[in-house]
Amino acid sequence: MSNYHIKNLEEYFQVHRKSVRNPELFWEEIAEEHFLWRKRWDKVLTWDFKKPEVKWFEGAKLNITENCIDRHLRIRGDKTAILFEPNDPKETAQHISYRQLYERVNQLANVLKEQGIKKGDRVCIYLPMIPELAISTLACARIGAIHSVVFAGFSAMALSTRVNDSDCKMVITSDGSYRGTKTIDLKGIVDDALKECPGVETVLVVKRIHSEIEMKNGRDKWLQPLLDKAATECEPEIMDAEDPLFILYTSGSTGMPKGMVHTTAGYMVYTAYTFKNVFQYRENDIFWCTADIGWITGHSYIVYGPLANGATSVMFEGVPNYPDWGRFWEIVAKHKVTQFYTAPTAIRALAKEKLDCVERHDLSSLKVLGSVGEPINEEAWHWYNDNIGKKKSPIVDTWWQTETGGIMISPIPYITPTKPTYATFPLPGIQLTLMDEHGEEITGNQVDGRLCIKFPWPSMARTIWGNHKRYKETYFSTYENQYFTGDGALRDEVGYYRITGRVDDVIIVSGHNLGTAPIEDSINEHPAVAESAIVGFPHDIKGNALYGYVILKETGESRVHDNLRKEINQIITEHIGPIAKLDKIQFTSGLPKTRSGKIMRRILRKIACNETDNLGDTSTLLNPEVVQEIMDNAL
Ligand code: 7RM
C-alpha cells in the first residue's frame, strides 16, 4: 500500500485510519519518499492548540524551489512547467520548460539579492497573471525572502495597508495589465499606494503593456535590463522547515486584513500530496487552475503543488468572456487540458451563455473537474457535470481556506462516489469535528454544526503576521482545543460533509471573502453617512451579493439618493476594490439593535433575502419599530 497515491476507496479508508492512529508516521513516510531534504527533521510534529503552536518537520533543512524545480531538471528539463496563455488569443502561448524556469527564477533571485533583499525580508508582489508572477514567488523562495502577493484587483489603499502591515521593502509590479479589451494602470495604483509606504525602497517593474508610465528616480527600476545582466545560477538559501515561506492576506470579520503566515516544509508536503491525489495527477497531464495567484488557490495549485510534482501548470492571463464566452473551452481544447479547476461563480456565469460556446470546442481531453471557493449549488453542479464533464469526468468539490493552505475535504476522483453539493470526505491526515453552540462535539451522522479541525495538518497557517493574539482569538478560542473554520457544515448518513456557508460576518461574493466590517468602515467615511450595515443576499452568478443599509446624517430627498449610492460605491472601490461594491443600498432611519448595541444582522439578512415571513425573535431589540420601516422600503 502506498501512502502517497490512493488507488481505491478501501485504500482511502485504510490510509485515513492510519493517518488518525499515527499522524506522525503517516506524514513522515510521505515526506521521506517524495521530497528533497538537505537535512532530515529531528521531530515530525510538536503541537499545542492552546498556545497555539504547531511545528512540522522541526530541524529539517530544505529549499522549496529545489523541490519544485532543480530536482526535475535531470528527467524533465525540457518538459513544460508553466504554460502561459495570454489575454489575447492571437498572442502565442509560452511553454516555459523546467530548465527555462530554473534559469528565470535564478536570474530574478540574483536581481533581488543585488537589490539588497535578504533572507526573511518581505517582498510584495502586485502583478497580473503573467509568468513573472509565478517566477517572482519562486525567486523569493529561492533566497528565503517572504513573498506577499497582493491580488492586482485590489485598490491603492488596500495595497498600501498590506505593504505596511508586513513592512515590505520591495514591490514587484508591471507597467499595466490586460483584462479582456481593457488595460489597467497597475503602476499608477502602486505609485498612489506607495505615497503611504515609507518602508519601500525599490519597485521592480515588468514591462507588459508598454504604456507610458512615470519611473520614480532611485526607487523604480525596469526589471528586464537587470535580468539580462544576472547569472542563471543562484545557490538556494537553505531554510529551516518552519521558516516562513509567504504571507497572504485574507479578510476577517473585523478591521484589518489578516496576514496568514505559511511556513516551508509542511506547506510543501501537503500541497504536493493533495495535488497528486485530489486531481489524480499523472505524468504528462496538463493541469489548469483558473484562479489568480493573488489568492491561496493560485499559490497552492498553480505554483507550489503542481511544480512539486513536476507537472505542467497552465497560467491564464485573461478573463472567461474575452474574446467571447467560449474562451475557457477554447483553451481546454487548444492545450488538451486534463484537469480543470475553477470556482462556482465562474460556472454559473458560463452556464448562462449559449451552449454553443461549449459545444464548438473539443473537451475530450478532460478527466477531472474541480470546484473551489464557495458552496456549489445543485444547478451549477449539474451543468458542469453534464456539459463540461459529459457525465464522464468526476467533479471534485474541494473545501479549504487560505488558513488551511491546501485542500481539506474533497472526493478523490474515480474513487469517492460524488454527490452534488457535497465535498464528501476529509483527506487523509484531516480530523474533522462538528460542534454545537455550547461547545460540545456532535457525534454520529445526519447532523449539522460548526466545522472544526481537532488535529494539526502540515500546511496550516502558523500565525497572523505581527498578531499572534488575533490568530489565537480567531481560530482557537471559540472551541477548546479545536481549530474553528468559521463555516457551518452537515454530515450525511454515510459521513459525507456538505459545507453550508459562513457562520460569521464574512460574505463570499464571486468566490472572494469579504468581511462586513471593513466595508462598513469605508462607507462610514462618506461625510453624509452616519452608520451602515452590510449583509449578503443570494445572487444568480456571484453566489452572494452585498446589500447595504445606510443611515444618513440628514435625510435627503430621494433624488440625491442615487448620487449618494454612486459615491458610496466609489469610496468602497477606493478603499477595498470593485469586488466589494454593493448591489443594493437602502437608506433607513435606523438599524435594528440589541440592548447591548449590536446590530441584529439576522433580521437585516432576512429582509435582504426577502424572507420576511418569519423574522425570528425580535423581542430583545431596543428599537423594534424600525423593522417595519425597513421592510416597507426594502429593495
Ligand atoms: C480556497 C479558498 C475560504 C472559505 C471557506 C468557505 C468557502 C471554499 C468551498 C467553500 C463550500 C467549498 N480559500 N469555501 N471552498 N464553501 N464549498 N468547496 O476559497 O480563504 O478564500 O475562502 O471559502 O466558506 O471558509 S478562502
XYZ file of C-alpha atoms and ligand atoms in Angstrom:
661
model
C 0.000 0.000 0.000
C 1.373 3.373 -0.949
C 0.506 6.273 1.299
C 1.193 8.791 -1.367
C -1.123 7.781 -4.134
C -4.512 6.378 -3.185
C -5.953 3.844 -5.638
C -9.366 2.736 -4.377
C -11.996 3.510 -1.748
C -10.918 0.719 0.596
C -7.398 2.102 0.489
C -8.707 5.602 1.211
C -10.382 4.328 4.403
C -7.268 2.417 5.416
C -4.986 5.355 4.774
C -7.284 7.744 6.609
C -7.473 5.402 9.610
C -3.723 5.083 9.654
C -3.308 8.861 9.460
C -5.527 9.228 12.543
C -3.879 6.426 14.521
C -0.393 7.653 13.871
C -0.269 11.026 12.131
C 3.473 11.454 12.666
C 4.306 8.175 10.992
C 1.858 8.852 8.183
C 3.328 12.247 7.263
C 6.879 11.131 7.890
C 6.630 8.382 5.294
C 5.242 10.806 2.736
C 7.878 13.425 3.492
C 10.663 10.877 3.301
C 9.797 9.320 -0.015
C 8.775 12.246 -2.150
C 10.927 15.272 -1.383
C 14.465 16.501 -1.372
C 15.822 17.414 2.061
C 19.203 18.992 2.820
C 18.881 17.672 6.356
C 16.338 15.330 7.890
C 13.964 16.501 10.635
C 14.593 15.782 14.299
C 10.922 15.674 15.193
C 7.877 15.256 12.944
C 5.363 17.236 14.982
C 5.154 19.497 18.012
C 1.762 20.974 18.783
C -0.383 22.734 21.315
C -3.678 24.293 20.216
C -3.849 26.213 23.496
C -0.835 28.420 22.831
C -1.368 27.858 19.847
C 1.844 26.443 18.411
C 2.368 23.963 15.614
C 5.670 22.803 14.126
C 6.146 20.182 11.454
C 9.431 18.513 10.486
C 11.357 20.579 13.018
C 15.087 20.595 12.409
C 14.781 19.734 8.732
C 16.598 21.863 6.147
C 15.429 22.381 2.593
C 14.651 24.833 -0.145
C 11.218 24.533 -1.695
C 12.458 25.673 -5.127
C 14.892 22.756 -5.241
C 11.842 20.566 -4.801
C 9.740 22.471 -7.329
C 12.431 22.985 -9.962
C 16.005 21.676 -9.563
C 15.188 18.061 -8.835
C 13.089 17.788 -12.010
C 15.842 19.011 -14.332
C 17.509 15.652 -14.853
C 14.427 13.876 -16.187
C 12.075 16.735 -17.009
C 14.359 19.567 -18.083
C 12.543 20.064 -21.375
C 9.073 19.403 -20.037
C 6.752 22.433 -19.828
C 6.457 23.633 -16.257
C 4.355 26.730 -16.885
C 2.131 27.019 -19.903
C 1.243 30.672 -20.242
C -1.903 31.558 -22.190
C -2.070 35.328 -22.806
C -5.142 37.551 -22.574
C -5.182 37.947 -26.352
C -5.655 34.577 -28.071
C -3.688 35.903 -31.057
C -0.573 36.302 -28.931
C 1.301 32.984 -28.857
C 1.199 30.855 -25.742
C 4.527 30.412 -23.926
C 5.783 26.977 -22.927
C 8.272 27.568 -20.141
C 10.257 24.397 -19.563
C 11.625 23.334 -16.192
C 15.108 24.288 -17.430
C 13.905 27.763 -18.510
C 12.004 28.193 -15.271
C 15.174 27.313 -13.373
C 17.133 29.975 -15.240
C 14.487 32.669 -14.965
C 13.897 32.068 -11.255
C 17.625 32.146 -10.556
C 18.125 35.326 -12.553
C 15.385 37.090 -10.651
C 16.701 35.680 -7.372
C 20.089 37.206 -8.202
C 18.459 40.547 -9.025
C 16.616 40.503 -5.689
C 19.880 39.880 -3.854
C 21.636 42.625 -5.791
C 18.853 44.996 -4.786
C 19.522 44.230 -1.146
C 16.840 41.640 -0.418
C 17.928 39.116 2.184
C 16.518 36.050 3.871
C 13.461 36.960 5.954
C 12.782 40.280 4.134
C 9.244 40.769 2.837
C 8.636 41.403 -0.843
C 5.220 42.484 -2.061
C 4.212 41.148 -5.472
C 1.485 43.109 -7.255
C 1.363 41.620 -10.739
C -1.165 40.406 -13.276
C -1.317 36.722 -14.239
C 1.886 36.715 -16.302
C 4.806 34.293 -15.888
C 6.765 36.872 -13.857
C 4.174 36.462 -11.096
C 4.946 32.769 -10.576
C 8.647 33.414 -11.150
C 8.680 36.187 -8.520
C 7.190 33.946 -5.840
C 9.770 31.262 -6.591
C 12.653 33.760 -6.739
C 11.739 34.978 -3.256
C 11.598 31.388 -2.024
C 14.978 30.718 -3.654
C 16.703 33.292 -1.425
C 14.495 32.871 1.637
C 12.637 36.168 1.237
C 8.982 36.059 2.303
C 6.595 36.876 -0.521
C 3.329 38.675 -0.005
C 1.279 38.544 -3.172
C -1.498 41.122 -3.328
C -4.208 40.417 -5.897
C -3.842 43.013 -8.653
C -7.565 43.844 -8.459
C -7.088 45.471 -5.048
C -7.101 49.266 -4.775
C -4.154 51.513 -3.867
C -5.379 51.830 -0.300
C -5.796 48.090 0.144
C -2.306 47.623 -1.296
C -0.662 50.177 0.998
C -2.324 48.653 4.079
C -0.896 45.251 3.157
C 2.564 46.572 2.258
C 2.805 48.400 5.574
C 1.367 45.628 7.721
C 4.212 43.317 6.776
C 6.890 46.015 6.243
C 7.695 45.090 2.666
C 10.988 46.538 1.434
C 10.230 45.977 -2.206
C 7.280 45.838 -4.590
C 7.357 43.902 -7.855
C 4.768 45.172 -10.317
C 4.208 45.861 -14.026
C 3.522 48.928 -16.125
C -0.040 47.706 -16.524
C -2.216 44.698 -17.179
C -4.620 43.406 -19.794
C -8.126 42.381 -18.865
C -10.188 41.478 -21.905
C -10.428 44.613 -24.033
C -9.282 46.836 -21.182
C -5.891 47.808 -19.835
C -5.306 48.682 -16.198
C -2.707 51.140 -14.966
C -1.127 48.987 -12.268
C 1.947 51.161 -11.870
C -0.284 54.179 -11.253
C -2.016 52.252 -8.464
C 1.344 51.293 -6.967
C 2.528 54.936 -7.103
C -0.587 56.020 -5.233
C -0.227 53.261 -2.685
C 3.440 53.934 -2.010
C 2.789 57.549 -1.029
C 1.769 55.930 2.261
C 4.565 53.340 2.405
C 7.884 54.853 3.539
C 9.456 51.426 4.030
C 9.530 50.501 0.341
C 12.999 51.098 -1.080
C 12.696 49.544 -4.515
C 9.998 48.936 -7.113
C 10.833 46.483 -9.885
C 8.687 46.994 -12.958
C 7.879 44.358 -15.556
C 7.027 45.706 -18.995
C 3.767 44.151 -20.107
C 1.529 46.683 -21.875
C 4.230 49.162 -22.992
C 2.367 52.159 -21.641
C 3.950 55.496 -20.799
C 4.493 55.447 -17.067
C 6.429 57.502 -14.595
C 9.524 55.979 -13.031
C 10.490 57.488 -9.698
C 14.186 58.184 -9.611
C 16.181 55.934 -7.319
C 13.141 53.826 -6.424
C 11.718 52.385 -9.651
C 13.687 50.063 -11.930
C 12.755 48.263 -15.100
C 13.211 44.583 -14.449
C 14.336 43.332 -17.858
C 17.717 45.123 -18.069
C 18.562 43.849 -14.587
C 17.622 40.291 -15.547
C 19.712 40.485 -18.717
C 22.813 41.059 -16.621
C 22.002 38.438 -13.976
C 23.533 34.960 -13.772
C 21.289 31.945 -14.359
C 22.671 30.121 -11.327
C 21.740 31.055 -7.793
C 22.533 28.810 -4.863
C 19.327 28.139 -2.942
C 19.179 29.524 0.580
C 18.945 26.584 2.942
C 15.823 27.090 5.010
C 14.523 25.630 8.245
C 11.314 23.650 7.928
C 9.441 26.275 9.931
C 10.877 29.380 8.235
C 8.069 31.488 6.744
C 7.548 30.936 3.029
C 4.873 33.537 2.410
C 2.259 35.852 3.841
C -1.158 36.015 2.219
C -3.859 38.392 3.382
C -7.416 37.287 3.917
C -10.247 39.437 5.176
C -11.675 38.785 8.567
C -14.924 39.787 10.169
C -13.278 42.815 11.719
C -10.921 45.603 10.701
C -7.510 44.861 9.255
C -6.952 42.008 6.833
C -5.148 39.069 8.398
C -1.681 38.273 7.051
C -1.723 34.488 7.222
C 1.792 33.105 7.569
C 2.660 29.815 5.871
C 5.910 28.025 6.541
C 8.106 25.965 4.278
C 8.214 22.201 4.777
C 4.677 21.408 5.903
C 3.159 23.596 3.215
C 5.276 21.920 0.559
C 4.454 18.378 1.676
C 0.737 18.994 1.998
C 0.151 20.917 -1.237
C 2.141 18.342 -3.200
C 0.295 15.416 -1.618
C -3.165 16.903 -2.126
C -2.414 17.975 -5.692
C -1.402 14.425 -6.571
C -4.459 12.788 -5.019
C -7.294 15.243 -5.470
C -6.535 15.667 -9.150
C -5.212 12.111 -9.654
C -2.326 13.767 -11.412
C -0.291 11.603 -13.823
C 2.892 12.468 -15.692
C 2.075 14.356 -18.918
C -1.266 15.632 -17.683
C -1.995 19.297 -18.375
C -3.403 20.881 -15.248
C -5.311 24.161 -15.331
C -6.439 26.093 -12.284
C -8.218 29.304 -13.340
C -7.671 31.126 -10.049
C -5.407 34.138 -9.767
C -2.090 33.596 -7.949
C -3.210 36.502 -5.770
C -5.400 34.000 -3.908
C -4.371 30.894 -1.951
C -5.805 28.629 -4.659
C -3.255 30.006 -7.106
C -0.358 29.734 -4.639
C -1.088 26.105 -3.825
C -2.480 24.746 -7.090
C -0.892 26.847 -9.825
C 2.582 27.228 -8.343
C 3.705 25.015 -5.474
C 1.562 21.850 -5.632
C 1.875 21.235 -9.393
C 5.563 22.158 -9.607
C 6.475 19.967 -6.627
C 5.010 17.086 -8.671
C 6.837 18.062 -11.865
C 3.530 18.855 -13.545
C 2.594 21.226 -16.358
C 0.550 24.078 -14.915
C -1.471 26.403 -17.135
C -1.478 30.075 -16.244
C -4.166 32.200 -17.920
C -3.865 35.971 -18.051
C -7.336 36.812 -19.338
C -10.999 36.614 -18.468
C -13.657 33.983 -19.285
C -15.570 36.225 -21.709
C -12.837 37.588 -23.960
C -12.954 37.430 -26.913
C -16.178 35.553 -26.105
C -17.709 33.196 -23.533
C -16.090 30.211 -25.226
C -12.566 31.217 -24.165
C -12.142 28.698 -21.315
C -13.212 25.833 -23.562
C -11.064 27.070 -26.416
C -8.069 26.921 -24.068
C -9.007 23.451 -22.808
C -9.137 22.215 -26.409
C -6.018 24.079 -27.533
C -3.761 22.771 -24.761
C -5.552 19.445 -24.204
C -6.171 20.246 -20.567
C -6.744 17.129 -18.442
C -7.734 18.653 -15.093
C -9.742 21.865 -14.919
C -10.195 23.639 -11.580
C -12.454 26.678 -11.231
C -14.997 28.429 -8.980
C -18.799 28.096 -8.825
C -19.211 31.778 -9.660
C -17.444 31.196 -12.989
C -19.514 28.070 -13.647
C -22.755 29.968 -13.047
C -21.693 32.785 -15.359
C -20.686 30.320 -18.079
C -23.918 28.359 -17.699
C -25.914 31.490 -18.546
C -24.413 31.689 -22.016
C -25.409 29.738 -25.118
C -24.396 26.081 -25.032
C -22.798 26.571 -28.416
C -19.926 28.364 -26.615
C -19.113 24.968 -25.093
C -20.141 22.643 -27.880
C -17.967 24.109 -30.578
C -14.849 23.027 -28.663
C -13.386 19.575 -28.196
C -13.305 18.871 -24.462
C -12.411 15.198 -24.750
C -9.035 15.657 -23.024
C -10.711 16.422 -19.663
C -10.513 13.784 -16.916
C -11.212 15.670 -13.696
C -13.218 18.824 -12.943
C -12.709 20.816 -9.775
C -14.670 23.419 -7.859
C -13.480 25.691 -5.055
C -14.204 28.884 -3.178
C -17.844 28.637 -2.137
C -20.656 26.110 -1.986
C -21.557 24.874 -5.460
C -25.316 24.859 -5.922
C -27.055 21.845 -7.393
C -27.917 23.542 -10.701
C -24.347 24.662 -11.350
C -23.054 21.218 -10.347
C -25.287 19.514 -12.924
C -24.481 21.992 -15.666
C -20.767 21.420 -15.057
C -21.189 17.660 -14.895
C -23.432 17.367 -17.974
C -21.921 19.894 -20.335
C -18.261 20.085 -19.425
C -17.608 16.645 -17.950
C -20.163 14.952 -20.266
C -21.055 12.863 -17.187
C -17.663 11.157 -17.504
C -15.301 13.427 -15.548
C -15.881 13.371 -11.814
C -16.316 16.740 -10.091
C -14.130 17.314 -7.068
C -15.853 19.853 -4.817
C -12.851 20.909 -2.742
C -13.328 22.669 0.582
C -10.445 24.565 2.146
C -9.264 28.025 3.202
C -6.375 30.459 2.985
C -5.639 29.360 6.534
C -5.555 25.643 5.746
C -3.016 26.076 2.924
C -4.339 23.100 0.995
C -7.492 21.127 0.209
C -9.065 19.553 3.314
C -12.318 17.942 2.175
C -12.758 16.528 -1.314
C -13.739 13.442 -3.214
C -10.845 11.552 -4.755
C -11.843 11.314 -8.408
C -12.730 7.866 -9.748
C -12.619 6.613 -6.147
C -15.069 8.526 -3.935
C -18.583 8.467 -5.403
C -19.591 12.104 -5.881
C -22.818 13.667 -4.634
C -23.920 17.103 -5.847
C -23.121 19.922 -3.388
C -21.122 17.595 -1.107
C -17.382 17.966 -0.617
C -17.621 14.372 0.732
C -14.767 13.005 2.893
C -11.821 14.619 4.680
C -8.494 13.854 3.035
C -6.039 11.572 4.846
C -4.466 13.369 7.782
C -7.531 15.569 8.354
C -9.613 15.068 11.510
C -12.883 16.993 11.370
C -15.442 17.647 14.069
C -18.838 19.334 14.157
C -19.506 21.431 17.243
C -22.727 22.826 18.703
C -23.259 26.307 20.182
C -22.476 25.039 23.671
C -19.051 23.796 22.732
C -19.995 20.127 22.620
C -18.875 17.845 19.853
C -21.761 16.496 17.767
C -21.210 12.835 17.089
C -22.974 10.447 14.730
C -24.259 11.067 11.243
C -27.095 13.117 9.757
C -26.185 16.091 11.934
C -25.089 19.656 11.384
C -22.911 22.071 13.289
C -19.876 24.262 13.125
C -16.943 22.807 11.310
C -13.754 22.398 13.336
C -10.497 20.500 12.976
C -9.095 18.766 16.012
C -5.604 17.779 14.956
C -2.886 19.757 13.148
C -2.074 19.170 9.491
C 1.208 20.160 7.816
C 0.039 23.192 5.810
C -1.907 25.055 8.453
C -1.097 28.758 8.792
C 1.131 29.177 11.838
C 0.155 32.698 12.854
C -1.148 36.058 11.679
C 1.774 38.287 10.788
C 2.528 40.520 13.771
C -0.568 39.462 15.684
C -0.412 36.027 17.254
C -3.085 37.070 19.740
C -5.581 37.630 16.950
C -4.646 34.238 15.480
C -5.447 32.602 18.778
C -8.684 34.520 19.244
C -9.964 33.954 15.728
C -9.237 30.266 15.313
C -8.543 28.649 18.677
C -10.749 30.394 21.221
C -14.293 29.568 20.097
C -13.864 25.884 20.971
C -11.270 24.447 23.277
C -8.505 22.516 21.560
C -10.075 22.915 18.128
C -9.297 24.949 15.064
C -12.575 26.725 14.183
C -13.120 27.246 10.454
C -15.920 29.830 10.575
C -18.052 27.573 8.377
C -21.186 25.592 9.093
C -21.447 22.050 7.743
C -23.613 18.989 7.812
C -22.638 15.332 7.820
C -24.950 12.961 5.980
C -25.817 9.319 6.660
C -22.576 7.967 5.180
C -20.336 10.631 6.702
C -20.121 12.951 3.696
C -19.688 16.631 4.523
C -21.594 19.455 2.934
C -20.441 22.974 3.670
C -23.431 25.222 4.270
C -21.592 28.558 4.406
C -20.018 31.070 6.754
C -21.398 31.432 10.248
C -19.521 34.695 10.901
C -19.590 38.129 9.286
C -17.684 37.095 6.208
C -19.638 37.106 2.935
C -18.370 35.252 -0.116
C -19.036 37.250 -3.281
C -17.915 35.645 -6.538
C -15.647 33.429 -4.500
C -13.952 36.378 -2.756
C -14.143 36.558 1.022
C -15.330 39.936 2.155
C -15.572 40.953 5.785
C -18.538 43.190 6.507
C -16.633 45.420 8.929
C -14.040 46.848 6.523
C -16.779 47.654 4.002
C -18.895 49.345 6.654
C -15.850 51.276 7.856
C -15.229 52.661 4.402
C -18.901 53.611 3.817
C -18.921 55.408 7.133
C -16.159 57.672 5.866
C -18.626 59.311 3.493
C -19.426 62.687 5.062
C -23.177 62.169 4.669
C -23.237 58.734 6.319
C -23.940 58.198 9.989
C -23.937 54.404 10.159
C -24.223 51.363 7.957
C -24.644 47.597 7.955
C -23.863 45.124 5.200
C -25.433 41.719 4.635
C -25.361 39.203 1.819
C -28.283 38.080 -0.338
C -28.405 35.304 -2.965
C -27.297 36.240 -6.459
C -27.548 34.103 -9.615
C -23.950 34.427 -10.661
C -21.996 35.847 -7.758
C -23.458 33.379 -5.242
C -23.965 36.258 -2.844
C -24.224 39.968 -3.494
C -23.994 42.779 -0.969
C -26.948 44.706 0.439
C -26.167 47.828 2.421
C -28.411 49.563 4.936
C -27.276 53.134 5.382
C -28.340 55.768 7.884
C -27.697 59.294 6.636
C -26.786 62.139 8.938
C -29.561 64.208 7.394
C -32.389 62.568 5.497
C -32.139 63.953 1.994
C -34.592 63.994 -0.873
C -34.766 60.779 -2.797
C -33.299 62.343 -5.923
C -29.964 62.810 -4.161
C -30.032 59.145 -3.144
C -28.844 57.855 -6.491
C -25.833 60.136 -6.374
C -25.083 59.008 -2.854
C -25.285 55.394 -3.946
C -22.670 56.084 -6.611
C -20.436 57.913 -4.163
C -20.688 55.125 -1.605
C -19.642 52.546 -4.176
C -16.858 54.878 -5.267
C -15.499 55.013 -1.715
C -15.680 51.236 -1.404
C -13.806 50.875 -4.694
C -11.082 53.196 -3.434
C -10.743 51.540 -0.039
C -11.064 47.903 -0.994
C -11.657 47.388 -4.698
C -14.564 46.971 -7.113
C -15.269 43.423 -5.875
C -16.721 44.879 -2.671
C -19.255 47.207 -4.351
C -22.853 46.999 -3.101
C -25.610 45.778 -5.414
C -28.344 47.392 -3.332
C -28.270 50.343 -0.977
C -31.272 51.098 1.183
C -31.386 54.330 3.158
C -33.044 53.971 6.518
C -33.649 55.965 9.650
C -32.320 53.258 11.959
C -30.911 49.757 12.273
C -32.332 47.008 14.484
C -30.116 46.789 17.558
C -29.878 44.672 20.640
C -29.787 46.291 24.028
C -26.053 45.893 24.081
C -25.862 47.891 20.869
C -25.136 45.057 18.441
C -26.739 45.279 15.047
C -29.113 42.307 14.546
C -27.801 41.226 11.190
C -30.024 38.170 11.203
C -33.043 40.431 10.672
C -31.355 42.570 8.037
C -30.281 39.429 6.215
C -33.826 38.078 6.145
C -35.183 41.332 4.773
C -32.467 41.476 2.110
C -33.243 37.879 1.154
C -36.975 38.604 1.075
C -37.647 36.033 3.789
C -39.799 38.203 5.979
C -42.458 35.613 6.887
C -40.531 34.587 9.931
C -38.144 37.172 11.280
C -37.454 35.129 14.377
C -37.205 36.576 17.843
C -37.206 40.384 17.822
C -38.080 40.761 21.489
C -34.552 41.627 22.521
C -34.490 44.623 20.187
C -34.045 48.084 21.510
C -35.993 49.597 18.604
C -38.423 47.029 17.162
C -40.388 49.765 15.314
C -37.563 50.264 12.825
C -38.019 46.738 11.456
C -41.357 47.610 9.866
C -39.901 50.706 8.225
C -37.013 48.695 6.788
C -39.401 46.025 5.496
C -41.665 48.598 3.860
C -38.775 50.167 1.982
C -36.862 47.008 1.110
C -35.315 46.963 -2.359
C -9.728 28.069 -1.083
C -10.472 29.268 -0.634
C -12.368 30.127 2.369
C -13.866 29.998 2.527
C -14.273 28.819 3.364
C -15.668 28.553 2.847
C -15.568 28.865 1.376
C -14.161 27.333 -0.044
C -15.599 25.773 -0.549
C -16.234 26.716 0.294
C -18.186 25.483 0.220
C -16.370 24.646 -0.997
N -9.908 29.976 0.382
N -15.316 27.667 0.570
N -14.324 26.195 -0.733
N -17.524 26.558 0.668
N -17.650 24.558 -0.577
N -15.853 23.714 -1.806
O -11.519 29.571 -1.150
O -9.804 31.640 2.211
O -10.525 32.372 0.031
O -12.023 31.076 1.383
O -14.470 29.768 1.252
O -16.575 29.432 3.460
O -14.208 29.119 4.728
S -10.519 31.330 1.014
